[in-house]
Coordinates of N, CA and C in Angstrom, one line a residue:
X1 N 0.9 -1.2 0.0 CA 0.0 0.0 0.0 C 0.9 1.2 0.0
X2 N 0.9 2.1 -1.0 CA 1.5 3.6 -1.1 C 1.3 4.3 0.2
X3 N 2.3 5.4 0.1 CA 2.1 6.3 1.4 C 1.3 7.7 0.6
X4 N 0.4 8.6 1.2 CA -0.5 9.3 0.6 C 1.1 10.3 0.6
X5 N 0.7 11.3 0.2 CA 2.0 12.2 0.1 C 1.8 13.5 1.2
X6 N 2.9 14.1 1.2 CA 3.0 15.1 2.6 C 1.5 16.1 2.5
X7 N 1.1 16.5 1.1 CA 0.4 17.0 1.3 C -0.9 17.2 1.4
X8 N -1.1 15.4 1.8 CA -2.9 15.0 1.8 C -3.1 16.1 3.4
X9 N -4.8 15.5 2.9 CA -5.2 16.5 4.0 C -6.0 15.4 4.9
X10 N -5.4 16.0 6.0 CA -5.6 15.5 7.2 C -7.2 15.0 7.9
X11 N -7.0 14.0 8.6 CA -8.2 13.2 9.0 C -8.6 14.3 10.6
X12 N -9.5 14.9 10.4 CA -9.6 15.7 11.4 C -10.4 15.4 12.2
X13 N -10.6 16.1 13.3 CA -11.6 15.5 14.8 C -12.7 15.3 14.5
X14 N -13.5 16.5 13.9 CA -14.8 16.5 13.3 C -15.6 14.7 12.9
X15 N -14.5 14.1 13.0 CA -14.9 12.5 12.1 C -15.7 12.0 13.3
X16 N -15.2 12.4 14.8 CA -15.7 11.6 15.9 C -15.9 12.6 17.2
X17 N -16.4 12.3 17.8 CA -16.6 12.6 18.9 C -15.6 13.7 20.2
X18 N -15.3 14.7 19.5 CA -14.6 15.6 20.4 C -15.0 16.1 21.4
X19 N -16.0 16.7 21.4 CA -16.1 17.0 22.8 C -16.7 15.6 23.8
X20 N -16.6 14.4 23.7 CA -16.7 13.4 24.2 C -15.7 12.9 25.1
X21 N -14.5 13.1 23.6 CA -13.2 12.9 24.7 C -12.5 14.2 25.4
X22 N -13.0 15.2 25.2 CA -12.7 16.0 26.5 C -13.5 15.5 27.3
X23 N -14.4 15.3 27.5 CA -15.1 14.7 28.8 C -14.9 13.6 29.4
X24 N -13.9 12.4 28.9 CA -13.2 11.4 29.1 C -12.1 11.1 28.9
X25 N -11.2 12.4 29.2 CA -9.8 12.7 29.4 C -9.7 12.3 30.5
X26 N -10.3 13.2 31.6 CA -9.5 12.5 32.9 C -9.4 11.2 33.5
X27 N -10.6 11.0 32.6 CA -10.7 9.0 33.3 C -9.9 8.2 32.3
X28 N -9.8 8.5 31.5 CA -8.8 7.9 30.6 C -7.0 7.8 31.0
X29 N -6.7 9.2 31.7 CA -5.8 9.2 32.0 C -5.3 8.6 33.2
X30 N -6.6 8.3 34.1 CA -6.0 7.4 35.5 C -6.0 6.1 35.4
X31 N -6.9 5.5 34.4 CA -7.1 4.1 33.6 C -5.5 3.8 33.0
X32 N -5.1 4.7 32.5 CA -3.6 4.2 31.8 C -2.8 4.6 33.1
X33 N -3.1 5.9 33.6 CA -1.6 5.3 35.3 C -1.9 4.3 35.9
X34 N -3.3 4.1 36.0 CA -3.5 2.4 37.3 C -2.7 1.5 36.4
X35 N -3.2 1.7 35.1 CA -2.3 0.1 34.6 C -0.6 0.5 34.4
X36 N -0.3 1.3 34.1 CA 0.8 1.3 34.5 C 1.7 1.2 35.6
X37 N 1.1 1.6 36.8 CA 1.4 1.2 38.0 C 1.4 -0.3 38.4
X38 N 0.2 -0.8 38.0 CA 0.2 -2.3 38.3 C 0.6 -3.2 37.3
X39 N 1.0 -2.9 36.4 CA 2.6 -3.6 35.5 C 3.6 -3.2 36.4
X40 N 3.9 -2.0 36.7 CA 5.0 -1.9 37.5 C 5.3 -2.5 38.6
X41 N 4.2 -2.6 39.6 CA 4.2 -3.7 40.6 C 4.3 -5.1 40.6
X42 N 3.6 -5.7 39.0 CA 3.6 -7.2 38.8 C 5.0 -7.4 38.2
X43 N 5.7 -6.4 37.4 CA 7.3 -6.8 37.1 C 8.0 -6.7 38.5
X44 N 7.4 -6.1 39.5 CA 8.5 -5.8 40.9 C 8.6 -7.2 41.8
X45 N 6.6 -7.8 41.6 CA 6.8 -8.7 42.1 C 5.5 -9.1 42.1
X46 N 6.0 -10.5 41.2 CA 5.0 -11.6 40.5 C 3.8 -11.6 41.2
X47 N 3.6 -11.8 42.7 CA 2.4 -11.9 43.6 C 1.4 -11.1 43.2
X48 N 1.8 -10.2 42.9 CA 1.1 -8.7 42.4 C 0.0 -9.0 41.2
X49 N 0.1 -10.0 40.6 CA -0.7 -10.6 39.4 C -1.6 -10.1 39.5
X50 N -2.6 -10.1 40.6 CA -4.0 -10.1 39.9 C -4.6 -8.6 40.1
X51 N -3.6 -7.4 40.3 CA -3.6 -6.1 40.2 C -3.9 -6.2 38.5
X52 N -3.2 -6.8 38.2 CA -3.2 -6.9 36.6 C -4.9 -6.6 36.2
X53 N -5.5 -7.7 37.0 CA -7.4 -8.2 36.3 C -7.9 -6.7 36.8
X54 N -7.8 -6.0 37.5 CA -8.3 -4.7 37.4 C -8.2 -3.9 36.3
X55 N -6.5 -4.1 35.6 CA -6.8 -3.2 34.6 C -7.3 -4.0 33.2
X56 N -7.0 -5.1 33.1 CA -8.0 -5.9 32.4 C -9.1 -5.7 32.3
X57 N -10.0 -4.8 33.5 CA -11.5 -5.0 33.1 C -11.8 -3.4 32.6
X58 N -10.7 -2.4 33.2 CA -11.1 -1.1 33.4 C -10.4 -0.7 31.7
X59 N -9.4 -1.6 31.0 CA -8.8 -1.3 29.8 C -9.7 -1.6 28.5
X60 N -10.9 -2.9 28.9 CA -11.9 -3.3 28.1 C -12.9 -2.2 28.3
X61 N -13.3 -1.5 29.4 CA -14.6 -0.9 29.3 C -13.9 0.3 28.5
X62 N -12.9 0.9 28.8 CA -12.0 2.0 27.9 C -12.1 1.4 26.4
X63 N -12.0 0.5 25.8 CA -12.0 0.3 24.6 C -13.1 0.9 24.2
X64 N -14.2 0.4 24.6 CA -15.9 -0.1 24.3 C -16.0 1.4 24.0
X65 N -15.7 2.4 25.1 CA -16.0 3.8 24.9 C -15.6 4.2 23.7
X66 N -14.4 4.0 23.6 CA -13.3 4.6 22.5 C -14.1 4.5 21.4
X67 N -14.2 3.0 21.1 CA -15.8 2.8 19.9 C -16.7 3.6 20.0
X68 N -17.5 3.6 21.3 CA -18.6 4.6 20.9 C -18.2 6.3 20.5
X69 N -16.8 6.8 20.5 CA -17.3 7.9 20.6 C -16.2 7.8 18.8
X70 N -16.0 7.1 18.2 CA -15.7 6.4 16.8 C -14.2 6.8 16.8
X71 N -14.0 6.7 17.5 CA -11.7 6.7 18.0 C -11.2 5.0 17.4
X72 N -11.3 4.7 16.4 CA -11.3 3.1 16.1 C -10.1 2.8 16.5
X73 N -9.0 3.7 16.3 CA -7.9 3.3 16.6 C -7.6 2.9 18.0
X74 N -8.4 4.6 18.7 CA -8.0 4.1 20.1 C -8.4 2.7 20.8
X75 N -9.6 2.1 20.1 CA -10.4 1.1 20.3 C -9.7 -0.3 20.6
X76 N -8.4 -0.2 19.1 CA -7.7 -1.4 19.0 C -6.9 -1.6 20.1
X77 N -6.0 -0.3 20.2 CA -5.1 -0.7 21.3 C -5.1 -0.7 22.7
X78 N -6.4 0.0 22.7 CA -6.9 -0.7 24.9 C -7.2 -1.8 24.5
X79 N -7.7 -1.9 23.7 CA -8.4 -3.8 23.8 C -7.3 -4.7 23.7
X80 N -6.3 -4.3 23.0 CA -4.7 -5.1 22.7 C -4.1 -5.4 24.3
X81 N -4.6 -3.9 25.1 CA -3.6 -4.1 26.3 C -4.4 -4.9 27.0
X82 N -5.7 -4.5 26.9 CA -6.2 -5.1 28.3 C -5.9 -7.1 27.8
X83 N -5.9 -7.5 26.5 CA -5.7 -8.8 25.9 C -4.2 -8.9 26.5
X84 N -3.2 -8.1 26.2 CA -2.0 -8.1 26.6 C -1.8 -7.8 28.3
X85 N -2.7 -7.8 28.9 CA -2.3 -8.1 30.6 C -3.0 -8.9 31.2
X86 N -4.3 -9.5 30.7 CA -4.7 -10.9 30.9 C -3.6 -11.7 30.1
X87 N -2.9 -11.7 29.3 CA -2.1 -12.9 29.3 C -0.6 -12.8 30.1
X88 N -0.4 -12.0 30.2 CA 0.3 -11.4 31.5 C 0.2 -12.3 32.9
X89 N -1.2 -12.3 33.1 CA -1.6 -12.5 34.4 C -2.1 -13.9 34.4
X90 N -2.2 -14.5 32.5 CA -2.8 -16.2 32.8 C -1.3 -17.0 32.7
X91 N -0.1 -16.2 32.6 CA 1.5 -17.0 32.2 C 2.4 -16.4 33.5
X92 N 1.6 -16.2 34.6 CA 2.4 -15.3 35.6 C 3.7 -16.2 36.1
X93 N 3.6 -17.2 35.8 CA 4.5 -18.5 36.5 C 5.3 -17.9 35.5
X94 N 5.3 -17.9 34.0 CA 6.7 -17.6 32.8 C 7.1 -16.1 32.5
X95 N 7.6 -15.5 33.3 CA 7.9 -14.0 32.8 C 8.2 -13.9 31.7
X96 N 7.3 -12.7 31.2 CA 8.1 -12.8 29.8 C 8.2 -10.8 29.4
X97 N 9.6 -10.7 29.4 CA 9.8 -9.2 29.5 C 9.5 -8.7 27.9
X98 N 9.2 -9.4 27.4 CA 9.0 -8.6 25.9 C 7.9 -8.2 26.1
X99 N 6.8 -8.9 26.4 CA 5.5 -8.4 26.7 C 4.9 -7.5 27.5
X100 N 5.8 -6.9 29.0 CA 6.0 -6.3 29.7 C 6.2 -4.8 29.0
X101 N 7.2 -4.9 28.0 CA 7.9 -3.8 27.9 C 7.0 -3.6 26.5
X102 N 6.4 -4.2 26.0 CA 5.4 -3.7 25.0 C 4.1 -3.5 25.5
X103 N 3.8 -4.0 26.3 CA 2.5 -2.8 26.8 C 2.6 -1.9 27.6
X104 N 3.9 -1.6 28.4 CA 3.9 -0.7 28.3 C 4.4 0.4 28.0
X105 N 4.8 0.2 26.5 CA 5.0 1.6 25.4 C 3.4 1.4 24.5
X106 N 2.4 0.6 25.0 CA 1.4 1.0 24.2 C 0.3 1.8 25.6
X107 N 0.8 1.7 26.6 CA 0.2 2.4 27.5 C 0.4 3.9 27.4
X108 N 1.9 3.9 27.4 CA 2.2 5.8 27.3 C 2.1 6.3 25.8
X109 N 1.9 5.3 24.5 CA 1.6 5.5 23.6 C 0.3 6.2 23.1
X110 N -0.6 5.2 24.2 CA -2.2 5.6 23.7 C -2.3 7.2 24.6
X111 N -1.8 6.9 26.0 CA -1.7 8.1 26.4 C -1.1 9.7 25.7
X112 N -0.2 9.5 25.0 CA 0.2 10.6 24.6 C -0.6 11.1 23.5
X113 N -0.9 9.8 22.4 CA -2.0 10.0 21.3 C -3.2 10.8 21.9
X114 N -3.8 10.1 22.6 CA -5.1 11.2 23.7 C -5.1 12.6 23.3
X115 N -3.6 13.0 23.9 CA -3.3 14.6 24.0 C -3.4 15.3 22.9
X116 N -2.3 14.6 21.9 CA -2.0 14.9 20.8 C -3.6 14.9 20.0
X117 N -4.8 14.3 20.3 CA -5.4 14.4 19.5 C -6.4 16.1 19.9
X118 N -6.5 16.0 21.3 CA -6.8 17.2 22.2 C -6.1 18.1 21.5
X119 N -5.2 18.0 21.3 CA -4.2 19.1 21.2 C -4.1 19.8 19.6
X120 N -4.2 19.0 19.1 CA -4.2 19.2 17.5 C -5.8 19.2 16.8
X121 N -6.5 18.6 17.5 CA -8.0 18.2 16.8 C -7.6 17.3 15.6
X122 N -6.6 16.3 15.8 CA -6.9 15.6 14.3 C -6.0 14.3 14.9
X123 N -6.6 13.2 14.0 CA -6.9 11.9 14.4 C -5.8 11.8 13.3
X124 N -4.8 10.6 14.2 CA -4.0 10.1 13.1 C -3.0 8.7 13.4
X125 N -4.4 7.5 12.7 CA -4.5 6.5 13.4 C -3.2 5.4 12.9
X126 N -2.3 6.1 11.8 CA -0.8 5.7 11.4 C -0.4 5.9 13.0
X127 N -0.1 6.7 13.5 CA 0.9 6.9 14.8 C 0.5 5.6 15.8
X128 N -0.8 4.6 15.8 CA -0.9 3.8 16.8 C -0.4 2.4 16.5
X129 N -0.4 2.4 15.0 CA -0.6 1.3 14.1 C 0.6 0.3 14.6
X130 N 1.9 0.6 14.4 CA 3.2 -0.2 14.9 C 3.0 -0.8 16.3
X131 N 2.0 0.0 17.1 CA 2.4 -0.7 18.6 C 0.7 -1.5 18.5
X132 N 0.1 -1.2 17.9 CA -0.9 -2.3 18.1 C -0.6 -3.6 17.4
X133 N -0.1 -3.8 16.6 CA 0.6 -4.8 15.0 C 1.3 -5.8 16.3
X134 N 2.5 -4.8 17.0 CA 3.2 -5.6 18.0 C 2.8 -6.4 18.7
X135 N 1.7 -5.8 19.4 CA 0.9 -6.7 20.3 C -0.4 -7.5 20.1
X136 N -0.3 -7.6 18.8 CA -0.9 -8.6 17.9 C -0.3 -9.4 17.7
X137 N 0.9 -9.2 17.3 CA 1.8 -10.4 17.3 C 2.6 -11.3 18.6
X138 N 2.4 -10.3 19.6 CA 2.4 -10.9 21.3 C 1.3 -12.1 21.1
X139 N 0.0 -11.2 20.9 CA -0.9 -11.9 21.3 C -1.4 -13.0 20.5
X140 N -0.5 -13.4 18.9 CA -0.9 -14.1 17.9 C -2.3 -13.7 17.0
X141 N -2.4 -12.8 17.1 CA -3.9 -12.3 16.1 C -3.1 -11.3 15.0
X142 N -3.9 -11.7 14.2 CA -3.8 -11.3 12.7 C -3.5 -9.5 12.8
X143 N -2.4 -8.9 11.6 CA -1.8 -7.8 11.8 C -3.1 -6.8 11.1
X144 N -2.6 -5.8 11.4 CA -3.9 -4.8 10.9 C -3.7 -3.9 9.9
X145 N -4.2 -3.5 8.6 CA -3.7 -2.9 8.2 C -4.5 -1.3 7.9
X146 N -3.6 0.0 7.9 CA -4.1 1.4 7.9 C -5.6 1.1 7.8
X147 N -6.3 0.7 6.9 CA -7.5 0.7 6.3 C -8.3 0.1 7.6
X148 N -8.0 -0.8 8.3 CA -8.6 -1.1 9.0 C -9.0 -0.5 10.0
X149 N -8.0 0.7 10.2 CA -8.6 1.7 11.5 C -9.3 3.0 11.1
X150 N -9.4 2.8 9.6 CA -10.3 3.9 8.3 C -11.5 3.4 8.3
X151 N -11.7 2.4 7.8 CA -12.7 1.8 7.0 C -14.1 2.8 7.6
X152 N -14.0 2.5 8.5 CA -15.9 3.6 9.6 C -15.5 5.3 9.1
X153 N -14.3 6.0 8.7 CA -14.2 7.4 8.6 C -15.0 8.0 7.0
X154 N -14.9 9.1 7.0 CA -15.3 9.4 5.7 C -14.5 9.3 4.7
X155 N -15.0 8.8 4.1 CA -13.9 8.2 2.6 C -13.7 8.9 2.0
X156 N -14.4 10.4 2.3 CA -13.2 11.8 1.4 C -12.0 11.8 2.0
X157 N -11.9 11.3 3.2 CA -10.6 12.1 3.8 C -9.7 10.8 4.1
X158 N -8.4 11.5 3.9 CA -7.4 10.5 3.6 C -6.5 10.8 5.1
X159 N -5.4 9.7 5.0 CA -4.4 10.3 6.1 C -3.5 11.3 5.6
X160 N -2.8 11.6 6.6 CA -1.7 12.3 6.4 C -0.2 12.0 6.5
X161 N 0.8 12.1 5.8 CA 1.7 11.5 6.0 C 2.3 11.0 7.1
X162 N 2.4 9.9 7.4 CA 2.7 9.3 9.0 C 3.9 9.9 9.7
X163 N 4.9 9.9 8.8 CA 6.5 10.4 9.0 C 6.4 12.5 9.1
X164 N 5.6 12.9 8.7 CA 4.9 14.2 9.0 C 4.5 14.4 10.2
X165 N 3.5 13.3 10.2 CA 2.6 14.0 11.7 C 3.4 13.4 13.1
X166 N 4.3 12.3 12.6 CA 5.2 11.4 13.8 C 5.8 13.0 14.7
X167 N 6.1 13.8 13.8 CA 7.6 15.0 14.4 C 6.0 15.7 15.0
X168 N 4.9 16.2 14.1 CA 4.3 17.1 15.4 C 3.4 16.5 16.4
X169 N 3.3 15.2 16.4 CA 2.9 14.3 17.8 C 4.1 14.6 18.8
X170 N 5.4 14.0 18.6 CA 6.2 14.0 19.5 C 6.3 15.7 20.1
X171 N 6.3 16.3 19.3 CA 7.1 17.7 19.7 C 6.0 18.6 21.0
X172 N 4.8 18.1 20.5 CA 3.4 19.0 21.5 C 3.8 17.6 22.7
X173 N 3.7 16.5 22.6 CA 3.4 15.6 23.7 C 4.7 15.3 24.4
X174 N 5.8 15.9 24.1 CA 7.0 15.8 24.9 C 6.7 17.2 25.9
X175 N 6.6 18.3 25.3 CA 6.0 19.5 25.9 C 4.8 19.6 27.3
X176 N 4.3 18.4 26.5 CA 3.1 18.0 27.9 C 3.6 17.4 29.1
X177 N 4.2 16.2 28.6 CA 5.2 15.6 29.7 C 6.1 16.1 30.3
X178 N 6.8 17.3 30.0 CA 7.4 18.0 30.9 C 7.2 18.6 31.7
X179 N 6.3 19.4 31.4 CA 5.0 20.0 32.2 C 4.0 19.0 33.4
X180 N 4.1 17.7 33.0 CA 3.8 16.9 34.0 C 2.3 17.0 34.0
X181 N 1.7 17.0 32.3 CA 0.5 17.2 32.1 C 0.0 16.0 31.3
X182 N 0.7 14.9 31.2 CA 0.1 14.0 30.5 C -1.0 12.9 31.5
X183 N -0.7 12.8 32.2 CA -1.3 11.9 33.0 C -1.5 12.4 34.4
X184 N -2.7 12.4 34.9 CA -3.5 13.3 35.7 C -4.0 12.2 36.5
X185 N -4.4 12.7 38.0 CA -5.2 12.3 39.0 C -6.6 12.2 38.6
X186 N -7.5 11.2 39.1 CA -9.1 11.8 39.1 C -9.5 10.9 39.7
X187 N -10.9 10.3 39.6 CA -11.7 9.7 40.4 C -11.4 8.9 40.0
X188 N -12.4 7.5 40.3 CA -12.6 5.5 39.5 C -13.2 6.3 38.4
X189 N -13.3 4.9 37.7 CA -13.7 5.2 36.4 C -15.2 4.9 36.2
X190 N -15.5 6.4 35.8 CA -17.2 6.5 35.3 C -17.1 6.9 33.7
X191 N -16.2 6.6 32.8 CA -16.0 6.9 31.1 C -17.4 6.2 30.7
X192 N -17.9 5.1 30.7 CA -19.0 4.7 30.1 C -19.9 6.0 30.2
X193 N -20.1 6.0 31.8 CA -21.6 7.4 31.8 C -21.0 8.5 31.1
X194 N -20.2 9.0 31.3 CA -19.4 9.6 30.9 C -20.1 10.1 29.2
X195 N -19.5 8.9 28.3 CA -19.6 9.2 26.9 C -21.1 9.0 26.9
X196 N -21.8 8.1 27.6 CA -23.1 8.4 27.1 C -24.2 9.2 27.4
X197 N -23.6 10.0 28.5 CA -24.2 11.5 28.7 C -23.8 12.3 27.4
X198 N -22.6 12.1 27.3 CA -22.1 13.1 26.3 C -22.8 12.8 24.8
X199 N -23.2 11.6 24.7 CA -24.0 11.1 23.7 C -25.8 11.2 23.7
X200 N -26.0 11.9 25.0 CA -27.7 11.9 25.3 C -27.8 11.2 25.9
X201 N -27.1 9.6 26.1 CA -28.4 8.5 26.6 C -28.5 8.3 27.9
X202 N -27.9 9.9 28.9 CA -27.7 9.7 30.2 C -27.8 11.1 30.5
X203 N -28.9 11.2 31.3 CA -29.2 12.5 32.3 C -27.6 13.1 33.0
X204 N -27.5 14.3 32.9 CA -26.0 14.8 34.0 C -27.0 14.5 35.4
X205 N -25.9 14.2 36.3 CA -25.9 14.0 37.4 C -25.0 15.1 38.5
X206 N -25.3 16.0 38.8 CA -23.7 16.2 39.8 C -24.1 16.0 40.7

């Protein structure tokens, strides 16, 4: 498959649900520190395993959202991790640091993508592709290709050169991280109500 050229135009926010994921930023962002913390704890020490099944369940309902609010990409790669920390937690007797160390660069991966999409308003579901493929191939399931995280978008709009938008993902989301603004405190996770308030199918509550 060709690469579109530097000067396609860009898959912009408009396609999905923006102000949805402003409203399920912050739960998003304590969903990827819990699981990151509790990888960190189960590499410190194995006992720790079943910290794992929390983010297992909290990384699947994060997918489901992601779907609803039409983030397909983001969809693939919570569902990858939370797949990649249940097998984590069913091989706990066999360590295996490859798998360790790939979910979590797809943890701080999906997390920075988040920002970057906040940050830019535009979706650019090349940037997820390499670390979901990876942990497809952890996990033995079939590789994915661009189209696959297109296919639901509008078929006028094309991507943008991947090796383009790679330099202005890193450059805003390194800036965040310095700042110590990527990953935030908040409450448990209410993202379901959350998107489907934001979608109508739930009265606000405060």
């Amino acid at each position: 498959m060709s690469l579109p050229s530097s000067n396609s135009q860009k898959l912009t926010a408009t396609n999905f649900d923006l102000p949805s994921l402003h409203l399920l930023r912050p739960e998003i962002a304590v969903t990827l520190h819990d699981a990151e913390m509790h990888l960190s704890e189960f590499n410190d020490d194995s006992s720790q395993a079943p910290l794992l099944l929390d983010s297992v369940d909290t990384l699947a309902q994060l997918a489901k959202v992601l779907r609803l609010i039409q983030l397909e990409e983001g969809y693939e790669l919570a569902n990858s991790l939370s797949a990649g920390l249940q097998k984590l937690y069913d091989e706990r007797d066999r360590p295996n640091n490859d798998m360790m160390m790939d979910v979590s660069e797809g943890i701080m991966t999906l997390a920075r993508y988040i920002e970057f999409v906040l940050l830019k308003e535009t979706i650019e579901p090349s940037l997820l592709l390499p670390i979901i493929n990876q942990l497809h191939s952890d996990l033995h399931q079939p590789v994915l290709q661009l189209s696959d995280l297109t296919a639901n978008k509008n078929s006028s709009i094309v991507i943008a050169n991947p090796e383009q938008s790679d330099q202005q993902w890193r450059t805003p989301t390194q800036k965040l991280k310095d700042r110590g603004t990527l990953l935030m405190g908040c409450s448990d996770v209410t993202a379901l109500q959350l998107a489907m308030y934001a979608h109508g199918h739930l009265p606000y509550l405060a």
